[in-house]
């Protein structure tokens, strides 16, 4: 299965998947990395790994429609079969969503539907979890639709919150779980034991 990535910043989840592919833990091939941030570590990782990459943003394509078209065409040109949002900070446009309906997944550092939606990214998520006095949080992998953190949930993993937790400690614990859980979930998708709704449709 060819996986196309969209990532805005550090790309550590993307790296976990790339490493799993390279070490044969995951039978998939990273085919392209797209970032809206030309200076992102995600693009640097793609270069180091020899994976084709592309900066596509409102800078390269001021028109939302043309940006959407460029993202769709780039994924199709690299024959992506599954699209993984790995810390991608933008909504996808209707052309890309339609082309890859049921085959775009996102990873979120909390147990959705709690602590998701606009503004719930990075440290904000973990701050809100601690402020709410939660005793557990986790990782959610879900399908992507028009809304932030909104599509059907595919898999979740729980992570404990400790009494003396700080945002930094909690973020580290959740991120570590994200890396392993994302690979585990993709293994299930590739093996067909976790079915995507329109998994058989080709781009
Ligand atoms: C992760 O916490 C992910 O759940 C969220 O954005 C963060 C990306 O981290 N969507 P990284 O860029 O993969 O290190």
Coordinates of C-alpha atoms and ligand atoms in Angstrom, one line a residue:
X1 CA 0.0 0.0 0.0
X2 CA 1.4 3.4 -1.0
X3 CA 1.0 6.1 1.7
X4 CA 1.0 9.8 1.0
X5 CA 1.7 12.1 4.0
X6 CA 0.7 15.6 4.8
X7 CA 2.6 17.2 7.7
X8 CA 3.1 20.8 8.9
X9 CA 5.9 20.6 11.4
X10 CA 8.1 18.1 13.1
X11 CA 6.8 14.9 11.5
X12 CA 7.8 12.4 14.2
X13 CA 4.6 10.3 13.6
X14 CA 5.4 10.3 9.9
X15 CA 9.0 9.2 10.7
X16 CA 7.7 6.3 12.8
X17 CA 5.7 5.1 9.9
X18 CA 8.6 5.5 7.4
X19 CA 10.9 3.7 9.8
X20 CA 8.3 0.8 10.1
X21 CA 8.1 0.6 6.4
X22 CA 11.9 0.5 6.0
X23 CA 12.3 -2.2 8.6
X24 CA 9.6 -4.3 7.1
X25 CA 7.3 -4.0 10.2
X26 CA 4.8 -2.3 7.9
X27 CA 4.2 -3.6 4.4
X28 CA 3.6 -0.2 2.9
X29 CA 5.6 2.3 0.9
X30 CA 5.8 6.0 1.7
X31 CA 5.3 7.6 -1.8
X32 CA 5.1 11.4 -1.2
X33 CA 5.3 14.0 1.6
X34 CA 3.4 17.2 1.2
X35 CA 3.8 20.1 3.6
X36 CA 2.3 23.6 3.8
X37 CA 5.4 24.7 5.6
X38 CA 8.5 24.9 3.4
X39 CA 10.8 25.0 6.5
X40 CA 9.2 22.0 8.2
X41 CA 11.2 19.2 9.7
X42 CA 8.8 16.9 7.9
X43 CA 10.2 18.0 4.5
X44 CA 13.8 17.6 5.8
X45 CA 12.9 14.1 6.9
X46 CA 11.5 13.3 3.4
X47 CA 14.7 14.6 1.8
X48 CA 16.9 12.4 4.2
X49 CA 14.7 9.4 3.5
X50 CA 14.7 9.9 -0.3
X51 CA 11.0 10.3 -0.4
X52 CA 9.5 12.7 -3.0
X53 CA 8.2 15.8 -1.3
X54 CA 6.4 19.0 -2.1
X55 CA 5.7 22.3 -0.5
X56 CA 2.0 23.2 -1.3
X57 CA 0.5 26.1 0.6
X58 CA -1.4 29.4 0.2
X59 CA 2.0 30.8 -0.7
X60 CA 2.5 28.5 -3.7
X61 CA -1.3 28.5 -4.5
X62 CA -3.2 31.6 -3.2
X63 CA -6.5 30.2 -4.5
X64 CA -8.0 27.6 -2.2
X65 CA -9.4 25.7 -5.2
X66 CA -6.1 25.5 -6.9
X67 CA -4.3 24.5 -3.7
X68 CA -6.8 21.7 -3.2
X69 CA -6.3 20.6 -6.9
X70 CA -2.5 20.6 -6.5
X71 CA -2.7 18.5 -3.4
X72 CA -5.1 16.0 -5.0
X73 CA -3.0 15.8 -8.2
X74 CA 0.2 15.4 -6.3
X75 CA -1.2 12.5 -4.3
X76 CA -2.7 10.9 -7.4
X77 CA 0.6 11.4 -9.4
X78 CA 2.5 9.5 -6.7
X79 CA -0.2 6.8 -6.7
X80 CA -1.1 7.2 -3.0
X81 CA -3.7 4.7 -1.9
X82 CA -3.9 5.9 1.7
X83 CA -3.4 9.5 2.9
X84 CA -2.1 10.1 6.4
X85 CA -2.4 13.5 8.1
X86 CA 0.5 13.5 10.5
X87 CA 0.3 16.9 12.3
X88 CA -1.2 18.7 9.3
X89 CA -2.6 22.0 10.5
X90 CA -5.0 22.7 7.6
X91 CA -8.3 21.4 6.4
X92 CA -8.4 19.5 3.2
X93 CA -10.4 20.8 0.3
X94 CA -13.4 19.1 -1.4
X95 CA -11.5 17.7 -4.4
X96 CA -8.9 15.9 -2.2
X97 CA -11.6 14.7 0.2
X98 CA -13.7 13.3 -2.7
X99 CA -10.8 11.6 -4.4
X100 CA -9.7 9.9 -1.2
X101 CA -13.0 9.5 0.5
X102 CA -12.7 7.0 3.3
X103 CA -8.9 6.7 2.8
X104 CA -7.6 9.8 4.6
X105 CA -6.7 9.2 8.3
X106 CA -5.6 11.6 11.0
X107 CA -3.9 11.0 14.4
X108 CA -5.0 13.1 17.3
X109 CA -3.4 13.2 20.8
X110 CA -6.6 12.7 22.9
X111 CA -9.6 10.5 23.2
X112 CA -12.0 12.1 20.7
X113 CA -14.7 13.4 20.7
X114 CA -13.2 15.0 23.8
X115 CA -10.5 17.6 23.3
X116 CA -10.8 18.0 19.6
X117 CA -11.8 20.6 17.1
X118 CA -10.5 24.1 16.2
X119 CA -7.7 25.2 18.5
X120 CA -7.1 21.8 20.0
X121 CA -3.6 21.1 18.8
X122 CA -0.2 20.7 20.4
X123 CA 0.1 21.7 24.0
X124 CA -3.5 23.1 24.0
X125 CA -4.9 19.5 24.0
X126 CA -2.8 18.4 27.0
X127 CA -3.5 21.6 28.9
X128 CA -7.2 21.1 28.5
X129 CA -6.9 17.5 29.6
X130 CA -5.1 18.5 32.8
X131 CA -7.4 21.4 33.4
X132 CA -10.4 19.1 33.2
X133 CA -8.9 16.8 35.8
X134 CA -9.0 13.7 33.5
X135 CA -7.4 10.6 34.8
X136 CA -6.8 9.2 31.4
X137 CA -6.3 10.5 27.9
X138 CA -5.0 8.8 24.8
X139 CA -4.7 8.6 21.0
X140 CA -7.3 8.6 18.4
X141 CA -7.0 7.6 14.8
X142 CA -9.9 8.6 12.7
X143 CA -11.1 9.2 9.1
X144 CA -10.9 12.8 7.9
X145 CA -13.8 14.9 6.8
X146 CA -14.6 18.6 6.3
X147 CA -14.3 19.4 10.1
X148 CA -11.3 19.3 12.4
X149 CA -11.0 16.0 14.3
X150 CA -14.5 15.0 13.3
X151 CA -14.6 11.9 11.0
X152 CA -15.4 8.3 12.1
X153 CA -13.1 6.9 14.8
X154 CA -11.1 3.9 13.6
X155 CA -9.0 3.1 16.7
X156 CA -8.2 4.5 20.1
X157 CA -5.6 3.8 22.7
X158 CA -5.7 4.9 26.3
X159 CA -2.8 6.7 28.1
X160 CA -2.9 7.4 31.9
X161 CA -2.8 10.9 33.3
X162 CA -0.8 11.0 36.6
X163 CA -1.6 13.4 39.5
X164 CA 1.7 15.2 39.3
X165 CA 1.7 15.4 35.5
X166 CA 2.8 18.5 33.6
X167 CA 1.9 19.4 30.0
X168 CA 5.4 18.4 28.9
X169 CA 5.4 15.0 30.6
X170 CA 1.9 14.2 29.4
X171 CA 2.7 15.3 25.8
X172 CA 5.8 13.1 25.8
X173 CA 3.8 10.1 27.1
X174 CA 1.0 10.5 24.5
X175 CA 3.4 11.1 21.6
X176 CA 5.4 8.0 22.4
X177 CA 2.1 6.0 22.3
X178 CA 1.1 7.8 19.1
X179 CA 4.2 6.4 17.3
X180 CA 3.6 2.8 18.2
X181 CA -0.2 2.9 17.9
X182 CA -0.1 4.6 14.5
X183 CA 2.1 1.8 13.2
X184 CA 0.0 -0.9 14.9
X185 CA -3.2 0.6 13.3
X186 CA -1.7 0.9 9.9
X187 CA -0.5 -2.8 10.2
X188 CA -4.2 -3.7 10.7
X189 CA -5.3 -1.6 7.8
X190 CA -2.7 -3.1 5.5
X191 CA -3.6 -6.6 6.7
X192 CA -7.3 -5.9 6.2
X193 CA -8.2 -6.7 9.8
X194 CA -9.3 -3.0 10.2
X195 CA -11.4 -2.1 7.2
X196 CA -11.7 1.4 5.8
X197 CA -15.2 2.0 4.5
X198 CA -14.1 2.5 0.9
X199 CA -10.8 0.7 1.2
X200 CA -11.1 -1.0 -2.2
X201 CA -11.6 2.2 -4.2
X202 CA -8.6 3.2 -6.2
X203 CA -7.4 6.8 -6.7
Ligands
LIG1 C1 0.7 14.8 17.0 O1 0.5 14.9 18.4 C2 -0.6 14.4 16.3 O2 -1.4 13.6 17.1 C3 -1.2 15.7 16.0 O3 -0.1 16.5 15.7 C4 1.1 16.1 16.4 C5 2.1 15.9 15.3 O4 3.4 15.6 15.9 N1 -2.1 15.6 14.9 P1 4.5 15.1 14.9 O5 4.7 16.3 13.9 O6 4.2 13.9 14.2 O7 5.8 15.0 15.7

